[in-house]
CSV table of C-alpha atoms and ligand atoms in Angstrom, one decimal:
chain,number,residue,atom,x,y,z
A,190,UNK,CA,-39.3,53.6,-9.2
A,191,UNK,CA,-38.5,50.0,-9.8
A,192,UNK,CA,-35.2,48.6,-8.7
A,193,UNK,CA,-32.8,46.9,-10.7
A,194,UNK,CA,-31.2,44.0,-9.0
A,195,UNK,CA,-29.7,40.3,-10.2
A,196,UNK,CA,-32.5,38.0,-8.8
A,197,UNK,CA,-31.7,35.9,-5.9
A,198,UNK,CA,-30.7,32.5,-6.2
A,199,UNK,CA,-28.8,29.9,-4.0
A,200,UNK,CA,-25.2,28.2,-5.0
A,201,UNK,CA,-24.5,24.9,-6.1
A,202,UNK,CA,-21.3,24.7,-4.5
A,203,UNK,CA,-22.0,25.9,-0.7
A,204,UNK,CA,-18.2,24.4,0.2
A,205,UNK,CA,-16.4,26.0,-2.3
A,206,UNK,CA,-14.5,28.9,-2.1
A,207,UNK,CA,-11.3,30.6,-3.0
A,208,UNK,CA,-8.8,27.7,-2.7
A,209,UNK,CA,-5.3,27.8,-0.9
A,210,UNK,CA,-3.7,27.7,-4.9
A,211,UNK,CA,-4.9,31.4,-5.8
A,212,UNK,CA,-4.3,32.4,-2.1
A,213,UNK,CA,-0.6,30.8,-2.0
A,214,UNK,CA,-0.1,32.0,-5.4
A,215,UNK,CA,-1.2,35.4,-5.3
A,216,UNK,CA,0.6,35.9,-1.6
A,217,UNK,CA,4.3,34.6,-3.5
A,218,UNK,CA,3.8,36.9,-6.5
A,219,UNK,CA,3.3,40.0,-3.7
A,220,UNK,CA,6.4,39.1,-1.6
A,221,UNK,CA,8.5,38.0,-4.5
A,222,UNK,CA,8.7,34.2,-3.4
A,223,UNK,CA,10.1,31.5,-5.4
A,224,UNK,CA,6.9,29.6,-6.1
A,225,UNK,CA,7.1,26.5,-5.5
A,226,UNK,CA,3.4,25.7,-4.7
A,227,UNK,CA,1.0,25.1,-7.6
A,228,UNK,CA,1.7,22.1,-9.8
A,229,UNK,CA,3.3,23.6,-13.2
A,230,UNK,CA,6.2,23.6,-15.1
A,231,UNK,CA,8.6,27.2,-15.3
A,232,UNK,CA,10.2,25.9,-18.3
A,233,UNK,CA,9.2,25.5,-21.7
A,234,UNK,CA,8.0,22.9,-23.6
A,235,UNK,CA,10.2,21.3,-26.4
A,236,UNK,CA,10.3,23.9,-29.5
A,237,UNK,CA,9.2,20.9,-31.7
A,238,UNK,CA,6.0,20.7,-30.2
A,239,UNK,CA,5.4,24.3,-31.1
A,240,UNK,CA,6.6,23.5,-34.5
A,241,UNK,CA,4.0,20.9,-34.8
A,242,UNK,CA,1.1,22.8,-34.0
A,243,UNK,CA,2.4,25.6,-36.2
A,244,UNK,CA,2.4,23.8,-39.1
A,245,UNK,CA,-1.3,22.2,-38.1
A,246,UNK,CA,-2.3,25.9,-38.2
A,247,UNK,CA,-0.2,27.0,-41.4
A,248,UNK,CA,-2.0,23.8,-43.2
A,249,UNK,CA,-5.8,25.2,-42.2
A,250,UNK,CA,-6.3,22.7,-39.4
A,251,UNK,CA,-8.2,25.6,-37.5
A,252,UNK,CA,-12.1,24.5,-37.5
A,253,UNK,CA,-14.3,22.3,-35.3
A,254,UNK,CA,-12.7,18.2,-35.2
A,255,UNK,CA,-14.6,15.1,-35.1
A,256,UNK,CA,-16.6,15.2,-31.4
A,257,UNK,CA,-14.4,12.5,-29.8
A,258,UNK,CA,-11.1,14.2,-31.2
A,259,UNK,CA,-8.7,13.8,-34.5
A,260,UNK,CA,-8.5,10.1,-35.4
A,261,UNK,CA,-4.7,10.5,-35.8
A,262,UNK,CA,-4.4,11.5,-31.5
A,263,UNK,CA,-7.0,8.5,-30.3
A,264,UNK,CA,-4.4,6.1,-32.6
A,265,UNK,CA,-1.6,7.2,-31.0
A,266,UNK,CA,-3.4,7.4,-27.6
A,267,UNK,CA,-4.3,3.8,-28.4
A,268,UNK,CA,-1.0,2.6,-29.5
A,269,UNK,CA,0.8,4.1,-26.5
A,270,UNK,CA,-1.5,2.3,-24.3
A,271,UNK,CA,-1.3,-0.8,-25.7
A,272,UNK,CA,2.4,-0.4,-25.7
A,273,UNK,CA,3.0,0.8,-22.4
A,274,UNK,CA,0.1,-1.4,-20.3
A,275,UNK,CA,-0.6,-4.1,-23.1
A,276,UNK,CA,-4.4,-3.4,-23.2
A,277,UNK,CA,-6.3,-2.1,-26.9
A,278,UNK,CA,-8.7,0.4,-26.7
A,279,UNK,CA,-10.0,0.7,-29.7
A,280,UNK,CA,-9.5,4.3,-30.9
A,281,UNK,CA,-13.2,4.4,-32.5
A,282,UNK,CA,-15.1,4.0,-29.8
A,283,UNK,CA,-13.0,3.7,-26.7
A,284,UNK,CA,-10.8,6.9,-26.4
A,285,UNK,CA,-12.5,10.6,-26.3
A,286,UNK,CA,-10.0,13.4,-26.4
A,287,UNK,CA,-11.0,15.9,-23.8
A,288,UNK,CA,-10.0,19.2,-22.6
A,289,UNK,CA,-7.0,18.6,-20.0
A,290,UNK,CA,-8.0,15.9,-17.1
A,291,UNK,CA,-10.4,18.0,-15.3
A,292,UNK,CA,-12.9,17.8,-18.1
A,293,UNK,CA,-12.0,14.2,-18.7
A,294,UNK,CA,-12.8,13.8,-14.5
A,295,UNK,CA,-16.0,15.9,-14.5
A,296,UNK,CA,-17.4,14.2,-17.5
A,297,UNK,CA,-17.1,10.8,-16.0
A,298,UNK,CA,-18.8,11.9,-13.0
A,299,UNK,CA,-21.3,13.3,-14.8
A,300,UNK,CA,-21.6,10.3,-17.0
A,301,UNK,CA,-22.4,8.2,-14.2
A,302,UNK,CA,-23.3,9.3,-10.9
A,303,UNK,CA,-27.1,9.7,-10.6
A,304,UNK,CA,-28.2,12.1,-7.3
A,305,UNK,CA,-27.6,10.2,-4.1
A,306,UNK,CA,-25.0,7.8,-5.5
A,307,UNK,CA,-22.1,7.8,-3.4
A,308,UNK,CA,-18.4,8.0,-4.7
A,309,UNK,CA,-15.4,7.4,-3.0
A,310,UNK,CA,-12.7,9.5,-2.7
A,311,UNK,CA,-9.1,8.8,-0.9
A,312,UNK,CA,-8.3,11.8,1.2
A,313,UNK,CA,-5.5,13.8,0.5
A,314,UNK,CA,-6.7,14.2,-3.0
A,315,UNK,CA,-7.7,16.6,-6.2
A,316,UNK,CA,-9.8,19.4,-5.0
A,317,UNK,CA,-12.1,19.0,-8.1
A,318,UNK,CA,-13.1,15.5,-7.1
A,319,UNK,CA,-15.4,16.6,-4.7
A,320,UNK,CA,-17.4,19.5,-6.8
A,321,UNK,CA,-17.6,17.3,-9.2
A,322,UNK,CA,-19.7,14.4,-7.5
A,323,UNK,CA,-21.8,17.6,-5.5
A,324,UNK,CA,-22.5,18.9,-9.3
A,325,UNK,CA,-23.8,15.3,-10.0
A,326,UNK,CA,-25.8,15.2,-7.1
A,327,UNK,CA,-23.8,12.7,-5.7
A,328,UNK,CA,-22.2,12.2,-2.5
A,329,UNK,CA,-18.1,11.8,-1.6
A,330,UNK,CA,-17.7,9.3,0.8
A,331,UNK,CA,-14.0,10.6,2.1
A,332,UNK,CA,-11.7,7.6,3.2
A,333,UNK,CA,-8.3,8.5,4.0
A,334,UNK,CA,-5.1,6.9,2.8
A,335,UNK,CA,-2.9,5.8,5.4
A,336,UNK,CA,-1.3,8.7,7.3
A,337,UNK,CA,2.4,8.5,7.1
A,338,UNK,CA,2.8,6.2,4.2
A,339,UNK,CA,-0.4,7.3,2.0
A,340,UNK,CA,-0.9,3.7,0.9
A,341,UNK,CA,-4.7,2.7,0.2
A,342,UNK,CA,-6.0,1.4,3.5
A,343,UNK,CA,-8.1,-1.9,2.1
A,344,UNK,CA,-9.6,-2.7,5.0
A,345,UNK,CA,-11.2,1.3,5.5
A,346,UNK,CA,-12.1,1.2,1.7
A,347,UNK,CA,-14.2,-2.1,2.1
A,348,UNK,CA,-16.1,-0.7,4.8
A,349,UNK,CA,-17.3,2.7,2.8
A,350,UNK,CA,-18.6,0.2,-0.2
A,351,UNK,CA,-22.3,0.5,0.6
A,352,UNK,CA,-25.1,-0.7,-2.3
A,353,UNK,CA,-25.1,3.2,-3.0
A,354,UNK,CA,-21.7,3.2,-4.2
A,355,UNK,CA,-21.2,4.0,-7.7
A,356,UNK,CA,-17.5,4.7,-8.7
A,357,UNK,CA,-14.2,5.2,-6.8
A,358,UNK,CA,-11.3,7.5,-7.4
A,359,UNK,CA,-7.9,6.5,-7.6
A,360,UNK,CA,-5.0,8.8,-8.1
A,361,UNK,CA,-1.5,7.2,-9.1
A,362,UNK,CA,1.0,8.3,-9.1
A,363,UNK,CA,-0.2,10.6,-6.3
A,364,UNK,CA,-0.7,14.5,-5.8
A,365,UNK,CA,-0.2,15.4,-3.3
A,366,UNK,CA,1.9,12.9,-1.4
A,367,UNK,CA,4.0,11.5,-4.1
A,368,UNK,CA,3.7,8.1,-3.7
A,369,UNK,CA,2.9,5.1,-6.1
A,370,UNK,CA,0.3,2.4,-6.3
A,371,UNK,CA,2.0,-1.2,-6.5
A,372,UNK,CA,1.1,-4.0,-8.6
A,373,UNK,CA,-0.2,-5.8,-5.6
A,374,UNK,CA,-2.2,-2.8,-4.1
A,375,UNK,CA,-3.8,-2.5,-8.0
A,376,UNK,CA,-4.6,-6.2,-7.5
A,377,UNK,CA,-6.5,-5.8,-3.8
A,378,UNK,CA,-8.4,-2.9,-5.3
A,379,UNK,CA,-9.6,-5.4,-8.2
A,380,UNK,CA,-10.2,-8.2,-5.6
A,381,UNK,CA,-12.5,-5.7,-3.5
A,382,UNK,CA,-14.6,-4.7,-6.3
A,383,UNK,CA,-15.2,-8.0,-7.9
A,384,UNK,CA,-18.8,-8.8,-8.2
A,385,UNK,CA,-19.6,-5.5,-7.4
A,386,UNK,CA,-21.0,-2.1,-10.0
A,387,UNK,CA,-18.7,0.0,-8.7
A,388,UNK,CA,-16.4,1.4,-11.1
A,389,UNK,CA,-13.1,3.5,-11.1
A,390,UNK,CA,-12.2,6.6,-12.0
A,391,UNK,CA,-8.5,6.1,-12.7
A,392,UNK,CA,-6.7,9.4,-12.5
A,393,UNK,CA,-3.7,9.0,-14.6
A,394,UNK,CA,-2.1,12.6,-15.2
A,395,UNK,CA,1.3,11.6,-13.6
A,396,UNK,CA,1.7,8.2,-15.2
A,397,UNK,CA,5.0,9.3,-17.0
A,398,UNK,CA,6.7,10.6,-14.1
A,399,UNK,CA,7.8,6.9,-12.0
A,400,UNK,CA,11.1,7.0,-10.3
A,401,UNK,CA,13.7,4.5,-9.2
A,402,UNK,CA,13.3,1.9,-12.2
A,403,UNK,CA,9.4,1.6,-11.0
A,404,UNK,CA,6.8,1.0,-13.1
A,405,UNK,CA,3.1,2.8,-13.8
A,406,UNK,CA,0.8,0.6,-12.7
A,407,UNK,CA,-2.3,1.9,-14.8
A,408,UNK,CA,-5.6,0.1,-14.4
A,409,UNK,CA,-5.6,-0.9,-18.7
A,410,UNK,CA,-3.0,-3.4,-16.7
A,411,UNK,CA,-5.4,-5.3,-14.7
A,412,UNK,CA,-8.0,-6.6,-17.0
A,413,UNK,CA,-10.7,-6.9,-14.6
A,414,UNK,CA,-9.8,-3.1,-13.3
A,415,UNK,CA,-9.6,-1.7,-17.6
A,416,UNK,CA,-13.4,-3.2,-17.4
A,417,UNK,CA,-14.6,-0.9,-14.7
A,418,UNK,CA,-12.5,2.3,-15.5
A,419,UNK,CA,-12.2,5.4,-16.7
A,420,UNK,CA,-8.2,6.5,-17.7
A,421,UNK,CA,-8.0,9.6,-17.4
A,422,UNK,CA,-4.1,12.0,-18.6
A,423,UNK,CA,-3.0,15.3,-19.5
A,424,UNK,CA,-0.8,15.8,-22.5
A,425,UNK,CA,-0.2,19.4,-19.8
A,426,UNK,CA,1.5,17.2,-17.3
A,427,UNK,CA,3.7,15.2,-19.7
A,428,UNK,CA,5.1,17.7,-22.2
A,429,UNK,CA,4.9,20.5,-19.9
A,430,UNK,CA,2.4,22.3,-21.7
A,431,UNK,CA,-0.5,22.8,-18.7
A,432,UNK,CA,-2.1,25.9,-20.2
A,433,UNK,CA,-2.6,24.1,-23.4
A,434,UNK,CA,-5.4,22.5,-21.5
A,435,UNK,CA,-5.5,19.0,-23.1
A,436,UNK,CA,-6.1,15.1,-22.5
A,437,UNK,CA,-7.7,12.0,-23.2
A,438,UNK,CA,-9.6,9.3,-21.3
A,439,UNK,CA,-10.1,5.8,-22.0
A,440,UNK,CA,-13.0,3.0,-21.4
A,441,UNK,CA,-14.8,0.1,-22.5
A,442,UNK,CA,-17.3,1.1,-25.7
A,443,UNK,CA,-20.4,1.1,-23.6
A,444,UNK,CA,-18.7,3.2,-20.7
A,445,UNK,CA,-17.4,5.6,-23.6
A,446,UNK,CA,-20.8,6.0,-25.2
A,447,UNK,CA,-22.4,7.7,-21.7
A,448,UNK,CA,-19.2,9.7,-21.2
A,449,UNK,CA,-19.6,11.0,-25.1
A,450,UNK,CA,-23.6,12.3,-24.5
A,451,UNK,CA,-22.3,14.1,-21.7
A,452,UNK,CA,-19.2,15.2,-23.2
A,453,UNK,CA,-20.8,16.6,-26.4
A,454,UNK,CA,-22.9,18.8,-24.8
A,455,UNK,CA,-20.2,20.6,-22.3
A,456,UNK,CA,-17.2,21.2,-24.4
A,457,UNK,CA,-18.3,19.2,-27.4
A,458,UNK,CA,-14.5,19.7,-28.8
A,459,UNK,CA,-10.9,20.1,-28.0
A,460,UNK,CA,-8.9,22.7,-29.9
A,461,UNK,CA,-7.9,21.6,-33.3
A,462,UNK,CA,-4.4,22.2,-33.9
A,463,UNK,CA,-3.2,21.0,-30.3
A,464,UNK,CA,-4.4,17.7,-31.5
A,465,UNK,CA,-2.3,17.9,-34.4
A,466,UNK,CA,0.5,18.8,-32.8
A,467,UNK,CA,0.5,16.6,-30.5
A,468,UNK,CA,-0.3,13.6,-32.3
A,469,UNK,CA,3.1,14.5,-34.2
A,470,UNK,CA,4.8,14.7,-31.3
A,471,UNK,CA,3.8,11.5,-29.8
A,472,UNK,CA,5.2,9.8,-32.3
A,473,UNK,CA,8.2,10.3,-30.9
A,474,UNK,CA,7.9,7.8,-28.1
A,475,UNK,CA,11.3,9.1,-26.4
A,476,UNK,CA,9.4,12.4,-25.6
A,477,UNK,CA,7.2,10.2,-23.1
A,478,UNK,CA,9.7,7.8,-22.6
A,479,UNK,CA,12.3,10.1,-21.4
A,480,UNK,CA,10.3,12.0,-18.6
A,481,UNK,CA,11.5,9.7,-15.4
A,482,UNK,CA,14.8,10.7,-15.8
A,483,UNK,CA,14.3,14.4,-16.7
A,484,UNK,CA,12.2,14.4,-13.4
A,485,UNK,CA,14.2,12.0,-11.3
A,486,UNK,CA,17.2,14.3,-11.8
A,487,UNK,CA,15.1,17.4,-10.5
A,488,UNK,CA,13.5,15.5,-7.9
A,489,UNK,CA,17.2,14.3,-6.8
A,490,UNK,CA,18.7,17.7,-7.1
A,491,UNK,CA,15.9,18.9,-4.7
A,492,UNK,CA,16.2,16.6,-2.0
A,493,UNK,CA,19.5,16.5,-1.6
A,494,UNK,CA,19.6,20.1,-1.4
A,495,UNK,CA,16.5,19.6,1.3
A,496,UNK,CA,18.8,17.3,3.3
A,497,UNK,CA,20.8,20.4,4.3
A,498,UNK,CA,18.0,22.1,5.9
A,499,UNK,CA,15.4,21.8,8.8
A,500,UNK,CA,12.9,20.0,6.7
A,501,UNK,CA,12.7,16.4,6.3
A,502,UNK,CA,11.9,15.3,2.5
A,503,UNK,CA,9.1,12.5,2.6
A,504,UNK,CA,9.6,9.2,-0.3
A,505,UNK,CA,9.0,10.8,-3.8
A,506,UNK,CA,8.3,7.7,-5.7
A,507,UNK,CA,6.1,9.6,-8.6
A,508,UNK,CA,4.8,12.8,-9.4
A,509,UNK,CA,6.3,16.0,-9.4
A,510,UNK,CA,6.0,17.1,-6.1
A,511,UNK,CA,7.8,16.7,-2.4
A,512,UNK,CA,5.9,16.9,0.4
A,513,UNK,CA,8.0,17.7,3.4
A,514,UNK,CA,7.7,17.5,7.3
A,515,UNK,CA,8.1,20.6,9.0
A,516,UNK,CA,8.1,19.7,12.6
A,517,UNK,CA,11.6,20.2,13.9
A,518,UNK,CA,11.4,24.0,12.2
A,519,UNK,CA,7.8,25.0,13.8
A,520,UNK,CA,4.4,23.9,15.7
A,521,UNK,CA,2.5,26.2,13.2
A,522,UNK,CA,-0.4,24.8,11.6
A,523,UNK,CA,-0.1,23.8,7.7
A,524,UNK,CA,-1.5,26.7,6.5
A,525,UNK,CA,0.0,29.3,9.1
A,526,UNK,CA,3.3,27.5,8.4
A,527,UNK,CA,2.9,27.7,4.3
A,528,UNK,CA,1.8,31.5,4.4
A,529,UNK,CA,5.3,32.4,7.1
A,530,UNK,CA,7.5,30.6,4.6
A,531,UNK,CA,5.9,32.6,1.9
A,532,UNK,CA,6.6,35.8,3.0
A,533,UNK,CA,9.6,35.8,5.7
A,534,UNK,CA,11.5,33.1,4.3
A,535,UNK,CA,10.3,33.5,0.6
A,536,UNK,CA,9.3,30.4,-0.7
A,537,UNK,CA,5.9,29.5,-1.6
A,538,UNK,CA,4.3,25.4,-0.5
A,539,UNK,CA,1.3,23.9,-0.5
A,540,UNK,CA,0.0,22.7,3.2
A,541,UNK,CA,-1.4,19.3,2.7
A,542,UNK,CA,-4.1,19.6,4.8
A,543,UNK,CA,-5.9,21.7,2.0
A,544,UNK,CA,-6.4,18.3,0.4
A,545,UNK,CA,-8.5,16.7,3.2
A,546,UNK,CA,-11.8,17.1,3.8
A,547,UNK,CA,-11.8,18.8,7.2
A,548,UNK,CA,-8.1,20.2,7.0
A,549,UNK,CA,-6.4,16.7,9.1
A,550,UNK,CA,-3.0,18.5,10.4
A,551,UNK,CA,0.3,16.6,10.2
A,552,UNK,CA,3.2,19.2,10.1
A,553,UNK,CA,3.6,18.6,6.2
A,554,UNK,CA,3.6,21.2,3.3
A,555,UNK,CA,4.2,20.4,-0.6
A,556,UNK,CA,6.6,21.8,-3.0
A,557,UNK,CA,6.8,20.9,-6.9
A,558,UNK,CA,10.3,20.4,-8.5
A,559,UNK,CA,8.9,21.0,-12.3
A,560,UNK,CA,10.9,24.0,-12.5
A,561,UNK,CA,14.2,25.5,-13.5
A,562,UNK,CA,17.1,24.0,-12.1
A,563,UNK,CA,18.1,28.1,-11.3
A,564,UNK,CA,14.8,28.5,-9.5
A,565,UNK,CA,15.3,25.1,-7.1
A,566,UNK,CA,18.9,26.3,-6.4
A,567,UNK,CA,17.1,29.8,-5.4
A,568,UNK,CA,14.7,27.9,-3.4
A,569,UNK,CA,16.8,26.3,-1.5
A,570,UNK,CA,19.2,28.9,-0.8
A,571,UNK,CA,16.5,30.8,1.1
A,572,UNK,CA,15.2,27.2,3.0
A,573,UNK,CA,18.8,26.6,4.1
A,574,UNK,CA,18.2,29.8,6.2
A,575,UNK,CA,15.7,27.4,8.1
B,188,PLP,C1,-4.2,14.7,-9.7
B,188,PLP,C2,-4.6,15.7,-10.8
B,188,PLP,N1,-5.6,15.4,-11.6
B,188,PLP,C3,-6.0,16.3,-12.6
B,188,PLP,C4,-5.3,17.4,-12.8
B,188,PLP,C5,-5.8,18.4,-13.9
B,188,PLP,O1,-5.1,18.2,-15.1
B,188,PLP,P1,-5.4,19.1,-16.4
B,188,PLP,O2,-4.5,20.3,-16.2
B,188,PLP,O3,-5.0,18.3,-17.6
B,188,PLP,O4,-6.8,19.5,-16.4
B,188,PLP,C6,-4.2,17.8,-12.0
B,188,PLP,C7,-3.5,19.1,-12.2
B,188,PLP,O5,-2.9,19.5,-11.3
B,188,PLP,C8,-3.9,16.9,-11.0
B,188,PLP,O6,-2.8,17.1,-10.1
């Protein structure tokens, strides 16, 4: 009798296995916690937007779109850009409409890392980063960011360029510590790789959420940086539509071609309508315009509301997350700490060490405010029992 069995083959991804997201998540939805752990929105998006894409629908826009997406979303990509950071891509041949950032970010990667080129990543960072380069054959060079203020540490980032580097990855403003790059820390990074091949991933998704009267500092800034790089948003992340799975990258033409042969051939196109829709809506400039404040005001109703429990809230100067330090509540480690406070105390974080490669422990854990005002006020009800 012959046996029927699935042949035996070996994984591509060793490392990878069920992440602390779909752990954290599916231990809140089990003990009823308010969760506050992965990165989405609990509130929906603005009933326009939905309007929009109805009416792409209702007028037949329902089949495949050009390769690179509709003309009308890369013009108003462009023309935002140029706006915001005062650098033109051309929408032709320099902006590719992709299927959220984590397309956009395994594309590049795919684009340009041949096996044994080395990328770097800044530790605590994206979990896909990492898969990504492995997929490519490449290798992540981890260099962390500076514990305690998460600013790129120059000096450590110099010593990892080797002739085997191939790109860098940059994340600002920053998940998961929150902070900001400044113009001068955009300006070292452009100083390091001068005269170099090394090129920069530039993920963007955050770039609408600044606080304080700060500024994004995107690499289509720093014209010697916009050379090198990929930009890479989410339309998810700024009009709070993250299951809509949609967002853009730009680069220089020749970059863009590479990233378009790879690009074809794994999702080849983004969903029709969306792009509509969206381009609609971005005409509206206030809809991107006005997201600081909508998020400040969360971020200041949180911590404020933080400041009367155990937990001390760490700078939030972009993004839509606080990280806090636990250390006066308990010695637990991050992840012991994040599962207790899930299910005894009833709210649901993130403990940063998940980000690093090797799990480095410093008594910090990670909320997101992009929720309802009602479920922060719930959330920190049950922390003021800290
Ligand atoms: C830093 C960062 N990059 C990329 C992404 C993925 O974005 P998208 O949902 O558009 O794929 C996320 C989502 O959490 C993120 O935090």
């Amino acid at each position: 009798m012959t046996t029927i069995a699935t042949p035996a083959f070996t994984t591509r991804l060793p490392h990878v296995g069920t992440t602390i997201f779909t752990v954290m998540s599916a231990l809140a939805q089990q003990h009823g916690a308010v969760n506050l752990g992965q990165g989405f929105p609990d509130f929906d998006c603005d009933p326009r937007l939905l309007d929009a894409v109805n009416d792409a629908m209702r007028a037949g826009l329902n089949q495949y779109p050009p390769m690179t997406g509709v003309p009308v979303l890369r013009e108003a990509v462009a023309a935002k850009i140029e706006t915001m950071y005062g650098h033109a891509y051309d929408p032709g041949s320099e902006i590719t409409i992709t299927a959220g950032a984590t397309q956009a970010i395994i594309t590049a990667i795919l684009a340009i890392v041949h096996p044994g080129d080395e990328v770097i990543v800044l530790d605590p960072c994206y979990d896909s980063y990492e898969p990504n380069i492995e997929l490519a054959g490449g290798i992540a060079v981890h260099v962390p960011l500076t514990p305690g203020t998460f600013e790129p540490d120059f000096a450590a980032i110099a010593a990892a360029l080797t002739p085997r580097t191939r790109a860098i990855v940059i994340n600002t403003p920053h998940n998961p510590s929150a902070t900001v790059w400044s113009a001068a820390q955009m300006n070292r990074l452009a100083e390091l790789l001068r005269g170099t091949n090394v090129m920069v991933i530039s993920d963007e998704v955050y770039e609408h959420m600044v606080y304080d009267g700060a500024e994004h500092q995107s690499v289509a800034r720093f014209p010697e940086l916009a050379q090198r790089s990929f930009i890479v948003s989410s339309f998810g992340k700024t009009y709070h539509v993250t299951g809509w799975k949609v967002g853009y990258v730009a680069a220089p033409a020749a970059v863009m071609a590479e990233f378009r042969k790879v690009h074809q051939f794994n999702v080849f196109t983004v969903n029709t309508p969306m792009q509509h829709g969206l381009a609609h809506f971005m005409a509206d400039a206030s809809n991107h315009l006005g997201l600081p404040a909508f998020y400040q005001r969360k971020r200041d109703l949180f911590r404020t509301g933080l400041e009367a429990t155990r937990l001390r809230p760490l700078a939030t100067t972009g993004s839509y997350f606080q990280c806090v330090d636990y250390s006066a509540v308990s010695d637990r480690s991050e992840e012991e700490f994040c599962k207790w406070l899930t299910t005894e105390i009833g709210v649901a974080a993130i403990p940063l060490a998940a980000f690093y490669q090797g799990g480095y422990e410093q008594r910090i854990a990670r909320f997101c405010f992009a929720k309802k005002d009602e479920t922060l006020n719930l959330a920190l009800q049950r922390l003021a029992k800290l």
